[in-house]
Amino acid sequence: MSSAKMFTGEEIPLEMHKVRIVQKLRLVPIEDRLKAIAQAGNNTFLLQSRDVFLDMLTDSGVNAMSDHQLASMITVDDAYAGSATFTRLSDKLTEIFGTKYFLPAHQGRACEHILAKTYVTAGSVVPMNFHFTTTKVHITLCGGSVEEVIIEEGLKSKSTCPFKGDTDIAKLRAVIEKHGPQKIAFVRLESGTNLVGGQPFCLQNMKEVRKVCDEYRLMLVLDASLLQDNLYFIKTREARCKNKTIREITREIADLCDIIYFSARKLGAARGGGIITNSEKAYRAMRDLVPLYEGFLTYGGMSVREMEAMAVGLEETMDEEIINQGPQFIEYMVNKLDRKGIPVVTPAGGLGCHLDAKAFIPHVPQVEYPAGALAAAMYIAGAVRGMERGTLSEERNPDGSEHLSEFELLRLALPRRVFTLSQVKYAIDRITWLYENRALIGGLKFIEEPAVLRFFMGRLAPVSEWQTKLAAKFRTDLGNSL
Ligand SMILES: Cc1ncc(COP(=O)(O)O)c(C=O)c1O
């Protein structure tokens, strides 16, 4: 993707690919959208995809695959054990990351399960720049706890800081000193911190984290699920890395880690996951859990087709012209909204555009899930499906009270190479309309609340008639438009 200046002066991100397989979409009228969101219990995870026009729920497993990836899926070695497909993938990981050992798993959270089961015991602490939902649950289920050590700037929705995912080194030291290094299971870094707007860390900061780990003899574990966006940001925002290739930056990052794990639903644009390391000790410590929970060591729950596509996808991740599409589209969307005064997380990160629901609808209290309410409103306004990343995505405190989230974000993910610019413009238009009518948006309350990871399957209802009023206003303003 390149940025091209139009004769009109407008600068737009230009797709450096052509689309040759398409999927037909439907845009159902707002009256049907009202019914669909009610049937889904106001939870966008429970909407049927046929009722969704722009599916911005996630970038997980829904990125567009390349022609080379699809072609590779034909020439697979479908063996339970010792598959040549596994060897090709394993060799590619070694070539890119310089790691000797590879443990396959069916997706990112499966890697977290194995890591937590191996290294987290009752009373363990895992310091990290920021938590991810499934990461935290796996750690707490093993009796451990999470300590977040992200820089203060990372917790501000509006900022000009280019690396809001950086670790506060003083905070990290303080956490280690407070608990004692023997209590620290490992230090975790998340590239492209998911829950705070897809914000990256810089290589320099990572080196400082490594130094602290060396000082206290701690393992550094990298969650590389969103590494590709982070690589692009290091290359374009970190002056000292300007002349390095993506491959060189990747290798420098990998050399700083004891263990790397990833969701290949994101990194590698396929569906799967894995843990890689150079440490034979770590490999042996985790190895036996793979056949138990995932599948034999040469497939780990993945289909061989996905493994072949992943090997090609990982190679393509080393191409800046390929990985820059996501961040550039996101930047376009974020900047357009920001210029209109609509509260979005800035600077633009990876993964998607994040609306700041606390600032968008400040009249909705956090206990009525403003980000969840905004997700429902966004679907009603435009059949655009986003994901709540706020209090609803948190687990309750042990006493049953709400754990109010630092952020209330509506994440509108931009799966890579999936949407066109006119679709992004449509989303911007419907967000703008919603912002003009934000006073109409009300809160949500649970009618069915699962005990764990409630955001996936929980069902909610609006606290008033606000959704019908919002739909009526849409008809007044936009007439018969879909
Ligand atoms: C940073 C991060 N870690 C882990 C995961 C879990 O990966 P998966 O969805 O493949 O289980 C995700 C998924 O969104 C993620 O963004």
mmCIF file of C-alpha atoms in Angstrom, residues 56-283:
data_model
loop_
_atom_site.group_PDB
_atom_site.id
_atom_site.type_symbol
_atom_site.label_atom_id
_atom_site.label_comp_id
_atom_site.label_asym_id
_atom_site.label_seq_id
_atom_site.Cartn_x
_atom_site.Cartn_y
_atom_site.Cartn_z
ATOM 1 C CA MET A 56 -15.580 -4.979 12.005
ATOM 2 C CA LEU A 57 -15.874 -7.329 14.986
ATOM 3 C CA THR A 58 -12.300 -8.554 14.771
ATOM 4 C CA ASP A 59 -9.235 -9.119 12.633
ATOM 5 C CA SER A 60 -8.992 -12.664 13.958
ATOM 6 C CA GLY A 61 -9.024 -15.348 11.263
ATOM 7 C CA VAL A 62 -10.807 -13.040 8.818
ATOM 8 C CA ASN A 63 -7.955 -11.282 7.046
ATOM 9 C CA ALA A 64 -7.919 -11.622 3.257
ATOM 10 C CA MET A 65 -5.563 -14.351 2.113
ATOM 11 C CA SER A 66 -3.217 -13.885 -0.822
ATOM 12 C CA ASP A 67 -3.226 -15.885 -4.047
ATOM 13 C CA HIS A 68 0.012 -17.554 -2.914
ATOM 14 C CA GLN A 69 -1.518 -18.554 0.416
ATOM 15 C CA LEU A 70 -4.552 -20.085 -1.268
ATOM 16 C CA ALA A 71 -2.362 -21.904 -3.792
ATOM 17 C CA SER A 72 -0.209 -23.352 -1.006
ATOM 18 C CA MET A 73 -3.285 -24.906 0.611
ATOM 19 C CA ILE A 74 -3.523 -27.405 -2.251
ATOM 20 C CA THR A 75 -0.057 -28.903 -1.813
ATOM 21 C CA VAL A 76 -0.277 -30.188 1.726
ATOM 22 C CA ASP A 77 1.005 -33.277 3.477
ATOM 23 C CA ASP A 78 -1.949 -34.485 5.496
ATOM 24 C CA ALA A 79 -0.120 -36.788 7.920
ATOM 25 C CA TYR A 80 -1.002 -37.121 11.595
ATOM 26 C CA ALA A 81 2.671 -37.375 12.535
ATOM 27 C CA GLY A 82 5.814 -36.104 10.840
ATOM 28 C CA SER A 83 3.945 -34.083 8.209
ATOM 29 C CA ALA A 84 6.137 -32.277 5.661
ATOM 30 C CA THR A 85 3.737 -29.331 5.982
ATOM 31 C CA PHE A 86 4.702 -29.021 9.643
ATOM 32 C CA THR A 87 8.395 -29.086 8.717
ATOM 33 C CA ARG A 88 7.876 -26.324 6.134
ATOM 34 C CA LEU A 89 6.120 -24.150 8.718
ATOM 35 C CA SER A 90 8.662 -24.908 11.417
ATOM 36 C CA ASP A 91 11.538 -24.074 9.035
ATOM 37 C CA LYS A 92 9.897 -20.783 8.085
ATOM 38 C CA LEU A 93 9.565 -19.824 11.765
ATOM 39 C CA THR A 94 13.232 -20.681 12.316
ATOM 40 C CA GLU A 95 14.245 -18.652 9.265
ATOM 41 C CA ILE A 96 12.285 -15.557 10.345
ATOM 42 C CA PHE A 97 12.641 -15.620 14.132
ATOM 43 C CA GLY A 98 15.855 -17.593 14.533
ATOM 44 C CA THR A 99 14.191 -19.956 17.028
ATOM 45 C CA LYS A 100 14.905 -23.700 17.134
ATOM 46 C CA TYR A 101 11.737 -25.085 18.681
ATOM 47 C CA PHE A 102 8.091 -24.795 17.642
ATOM 48 C CA LEU A 103 5.053 -26.026 19.547
ATOM 49 C CA PRO A 104 1.891 -25.817 17.415
ATOM 50 C CA ALA A 105 -1.475 -24.909 18.965
ATOM 51 C CA HIS A 106 -4.947 -24.354 17.568
ATOM 52 C CA GLN A 107 -4.981 -20.599 18.329
ATOM 53 C CA GLY A 108 -3.474 -17.878 20.530
ATOM 54 C CA ARG A 109 -5.395 -18.632 23.704
ATOM 55 C CA ALA A 110 -4.304 -22.272 23.513
ATOM 56 C CA CYS A 111 -0.694 -21.058 23.721
ATOM 57 C CA GLU A 112 -1.675 -18.959 26.750
ATOM 58 C CA HIS A 113 -3.213 -22.036 28.336
ATOM 59 C CA ILE A 114 -0.007 -24.049 27.877
ATOM 60 C CA LEU A 115 2.203 -21.199 29.118
ATOM 61 C CA ALA A 116 0.045 -20.567 32.181
ATOM 62 C CA LYS A 117 -0.205 -24.279 33.040
ATOM 63 C CA THR A 118 3.581 -24.594 32.799
ATOM 64 C CA TYR A 119 4.764 -21.454 34.536
ATOM 65 C CA VAL A 120 1.968 -19.980 36.679
ATOM 66 C CA THR A 121 1.217 -21.365 40.136
ATOM 67 C CA ALA A 122 -0.783 -20.049 43.120
ATOM 68 C CA GLY A 123 0.589 -16.645 44.071
ATOM 69 C CA SER A 124 2.557 -16.114 40.824
ATOM 70 C CA VAL A 125 2.594 -12.646 39.344
ATOM 71 C CA VAL A 126 2.906 -11.791 35.650
ATOM 72 C CA PRO A 127 3.871 -8.169 34.939
ATOM 73 C CA MET A 128 2.883 -7.038 31.443
ATOM 74 C CA ASN A 129 2.489 -3.823 29.480
ATOM 75 C CA PHE A 130 -1.263 -4.541 29.271
ATOM 76 C CA HIS A 131 -3.455 -7.594 29.674
ATOM 77 C CA PHE A 132 -5.526 -9.330 27.045
ATOM 78 C CA THR A 133 -8.850 -10.920 28.045
ATOM 79 C CA THR A 134 -7.964 -14.597 27.576
ATOM 80 C CA THR A 135 -4.380 -14.118 28.800
ATOM 81 C CA LYS A 136 -5.576 -12.785 32.120
ATOM 82 C CA VAL A 137 -8.168 -15.515 32.639
ATOM 83 C CA HIS A 138 -5.631 -18.289 31.951
ATOM 84 C CA ILE A 139 -3.235 -16.743 34.468
ATOM 85 C CA THR A 140 -5.874 -16.239 37.157
ATOM 86 C CA LEU A 141 -7.306 -19.760 36.646
ATOM 87 C CA CYS A 142 -3.829 -21.069 37.582
ATOM 88 C CA GLY A 143 -3.867 -18.972 40.769
ATOM 89 C CA GLY A 144 -1.694 -16.145 39.462
ATOM 90 C CA SER A 145 -2.333 -12.460 38.978
ATOM 91 C CA VAL A 146 -1.527 -9.779 36.434
ATOM 92 C CA GLU A 147 0.228 -6.451 37.067
ATOM 93 C CA GLU A 148 0.044 -3.854 34.319
ATOM 94 C CA VAL A 149 3.085 -1.662 33.807
ATOM 95 C CA ILE A 150 2.195 0.330 30.702
ATOM 96 C CA ILE A 151 3.376 3.966 30.485
ATOM 97 C CA GLU A 152 0.889 6.612 31.693
ATOM 98 C CA GLU A 153 0.478 7.922 28.142
ATOM 99 C CA GLY A 154 -0.847 4.498 27.123
ATOM 100 C CA LEU A 155 -3.844 5.054 29.372
ATOM 101 C CA LYS A 156 -4.838 8.318 27.710
ATOM 102 C CA SER A 157 -7.198 7.979 24.808
ATOM 103 C CA LYS A 158 -5.932 11.165 23.118
ATOM 104 C CA SER A 159 -2.186 11.443 22.733
ATOM 105 C CA THR A 160 0.586 12.122 20.282
ATOM 106 C CA CYS A 161 2.891 9.515 21.818
ATOM 107 C CA PRO A 162 3.941 7.167 18.978
ATOM 108 C CA PHE A 163 4.524 4.165 21.298
ATOM 109 C CA LYS A 164 1.692 4.040 23.800
ATOM 110 C CA GLY A 165 2.273 0.309 24.323
ATOM 111 C CA ASP A 166 5.673 0.925 25.955
ATOM 112 C CA THR A 167 6.483 -0.426 29.395
ATOM 113 C CA ASP A 168 7.124 1.966 32.280
ATOM 114 C CA ILE A 169 10.492 0.582 33.359
ATOM 115 C CA ALA A 170 10.273 2.091 36.849
ATOM 116 C CA LYS A 171 6.832 0.521 37.354
ATOM 117 C CA LEU A 172 8.157 -2.831 36.156
ATOM 118 C CA ARG A 173 11.040 -2.694 38.631
ATOM 119 C CA ALA A 174 8.667 -1.661 41.424
ATOM 120 C CA VAL A 175 6.351 -4.629 40.737
ATOM 121 C CA ILE A 176 9.283 -7.070 40.751
ATOM 122 C CA GLU A 177 10.636 -5.572 43.994
ATOM 123 C CA LYS A 178 7.194 -5.553 45.623
ATOM 124 C CA HIS A 179 6.515 -9.245 45.018
ATOM 125 C CA GLY A 180 10.113 -10.492 44.865
ATOM 126 C CA PRO A 181 11.595 -11.965 41.659
ATOM 127 C CA GLN A 182 10.876 -15.531 42.808
ATOM 128 C CA LYS A 183 7.127 -14.794 42.569
ATOM 129 C CA ILE A 184 7.351 -13.527 38.984
ATOM 130 C CA ALA A 185 6.369 -16.321 36.579
ATOM 131 C CA PHE A 186 7.615 -14.321 33.595
ATOM 132 C CA VAL A 187 7.387 -10.829 32.157
ATOM 133 C CA ARG A 188 4.960 -10.561 29.252
ATOM 134 C CA LEU A 189 5.038 -8.012 26.471
ATOM 135 C CA GLU A 190 2.114 -7.687 24.099
ATOM 136 C CA SER A 191 2.919 -6.264 20.705
ATOM 137 C CA GLY A 192 0.138 -4.018 19.421
ATOM 138 C CA THR A 193 -1.638 -3.957 22.800
ATOM 139 C CA ASN A 194 -5.139 -5.065 21.877
ATOM 140 C CA LEU A 195 -7.227 -3.545 24.677
ATOM 141 C CA VAL A 196 -5.725 -0.066 24.577
ATOM 142 C CA GLY A 197 -6.272 0.634 20.914
ATOM 143 C CA GLY A 198 -3.716 -1.545 19.111
ATOM 144 C CA GLN A 199 -0.868 0.653 20.328
ATOM 145 C CA PRO A 200 2.728 -0.474 19.678
ATOM 146 C CA PHE A 201 5.890 -0.564 21.760
ATOM 147 C CA CYS A 202 9.271 0.552 20.406
ATOM 148 C CA LEU A 203 12.356 -1.595 20.079
ATOM 149 C CA GLN A 204 14.362 0.597 22.442
ATOM 150 C CA ASN A 205 11.796 0.149 25.205
ATOM 151 C CA MET A 206 11.787 -3.600 24.641
ATOM 152 C CA LYS A 207 15.570 -3.637 25.044
ATOM 153 C CA GLU A 208 15.169 -1.879 28.392
ATOM 154 C CA VAL A 209 12.621 -4.475 29.491
ATOM 155 C CA ARG A 210 15.096 -7.206 28.519
ATOM 156 C CA LYS A 211 17.766 -5.549 30.666
ATOM 157 C CA VAL A 212 15.480 -5.637 33.698
ATOM 158 C CA CYS A 213 14.663 -9.307 33.001
ATOM 159 C CA ASP A 214 18.390 -10.106 32.840
ATOM 160 C CA GLU A 215 19.029 -8.261 36.075
ATOM 161 C CA TYR A 216 16.387 -10.270 37.944
ATOM 162 C CA ARG A 217 16.901 -13.482 35.891
ATOM 163 C CA LEU A 218 13.347 -13.459 34.574
ATOM 164 C CA MET A 219 11.956 -14.878 31.347
ATOM 165 C CA LEU A 220 10.629 -12.457 28.756
ATOM 166 C CA VAL A 221 7.596 -13.761 26.883
ATOM 167 C CA LEU A 222 6.290 -11.948 23.824
ATOM 168 C CA ASP A 223 2.688 -12.151 22.663
ATOM 169 C CA ALA A 224 3.330 -11.610 18.954
ATOM 170 C CA SER A 225 -0.271 -11.937 17.793
ATOM 171 C CA LEU A 226 -0.348 -8.324 16.604
ATOM 172 C CA LEU A 227 3.346 -8.162 15.755
ATOM 173 C CA GLN A 228 2.867 -7.237 12.123
ATOM 174 C CA ASP A 229 1.306 -3.847 12.924
ATOM 175 C CA ASN A 230 3.936 -3.255 15.611
ATOM 176 C CA LEU A 231 6.714 -3.988 13.090
ATOM 177 C CA TYR A 232 5.284 -1.398 10.712
ATOM 178 C CA PHE A 233 5.129 1.202 13.500
ATOM 179 C CA ILE A 234 8.708 0.519 14.602
ATOM 180 C CA LYS A 235 9.880 0.913 11.017
ATOM 181 C CA THR A 236 7.936 4.130 10.388
ATOM 182 C CA ARG A 237 7.937 5.812 13.820
ATOM 183 C CA GLU A 238 11.206 4.812 15.513
ATOM 184 C CA ALA A 239 13.919 6.957 13.917
ATOM 185 C CA ARG A 240 16.787 4.567 14.634
ATOM 186 C CA CYS A 241 14.980 1.737 12.814
ATOM 187 C CA LYS A 242 14.137 3.703 9.658
ATOM 188 C CA ASN A 243 16.820 1.996 7.604
ATOM 189 C CA LYS A 244 16.275 -1.504 8.952
ATOM 190 C CA THR A 245 14.236 -4.028 7.021
ATOM 191 C CA ILE A 246 11.122 -5.574 8.551
ATOM 192 C CA ARG A 247 13.030 -8.862 8.647
ATOM 193 C CA GLU A 248 15.893 -7.283 10.602
ATOM 194 C CA ILE A 249 13.523 -5.673 13.101
ATOM 195 C CA THR A 250 11.691 -8.986 13.559
ATOM 196 C CA ARG A 251 14.951 -10.778 14.260
ATOM 197 C CA GLU A 252 16.077 -8.144 16.760
ATOM 198 C CA ILE A 253 12.787 -8.474 18.618
ATOM 199 C CA ALA A 254 12.968 -12.271 18.596
ATOM 200 C CA ASP A 255 16.531 -12.265 19.912
ATOM 201 C CA LEU A 256 15.338 -10.364 22.994
ATOM 202 C CA CYS A 257 12.744 -12.996 23.938
ATOM 203 C CA ASP A 258 12.896 -16.291 25.801
ATOM 204 C CA ILE A 259 9.532 -17.411 24.461
ATOM 205 C CA ILE A 260 7.273 -16.022 21.729
ATOM 206 C CA TYR A 261 3.686 -17.089 21.189
ATOM 207 C CA PHE A 262 1.161 -15.945 18.639
ATOM 208 C CA SER A 263 -2.316 -16.263 17.292
ATOM 209 C CA ALA A 264 -1.911 -17.087 13.610
ATOM 210 C CA ARG A 265 -5.466 -15.906 13.118
ATOM 211 C CA LYS A 266 -3.695 -12.542 13.069
ATOM 212 C CA LEU A 267 0.046 -13.041 12.530
ATOM 213 C CA GLY A 268 0.439 -15.080 9.353
ATOM 214 C CA ALA A 269 -3.131 -14.425 8.121
ATOM 215 C CA ALA A 270 -4.324 -18.006 8.566
ATOM 216 C CA ARG A 271 -5.973 -19.853 11.468
ATOM 217 C CA GLY A 272 -3.858 -21.393 14.191
ATOM 218 C CA GLY A 273 -1.149 -20.512 16.648
ATOM 219 C CA GLY A 274 2.156 -21.504 18.119
ATOM 220 C CA ILE A 275 4.890 -21.116 20.690
ATOM 221 C CA ILE A 276 8.514 -20.715 19.585
ATOM 222 C CA THR A 277 11.684 -20.634 21.628
ATOM 223 C CA ASN A 278 15.399 -21.233 21.532
ATOM 224 C CA SER A 279 15.389 -22.747 24.989
ATOM 225 C CA GLU A 280 15.368 -26.524 25.058
ATOM 226 C CA LYS A 281 14.388 -26.334 28.724
ATOM 227 C CA ALA A 282 11.289 -24.262 27.958
ATOM 228 C CA TYR A 283 10.412 -26.479 25.009
#
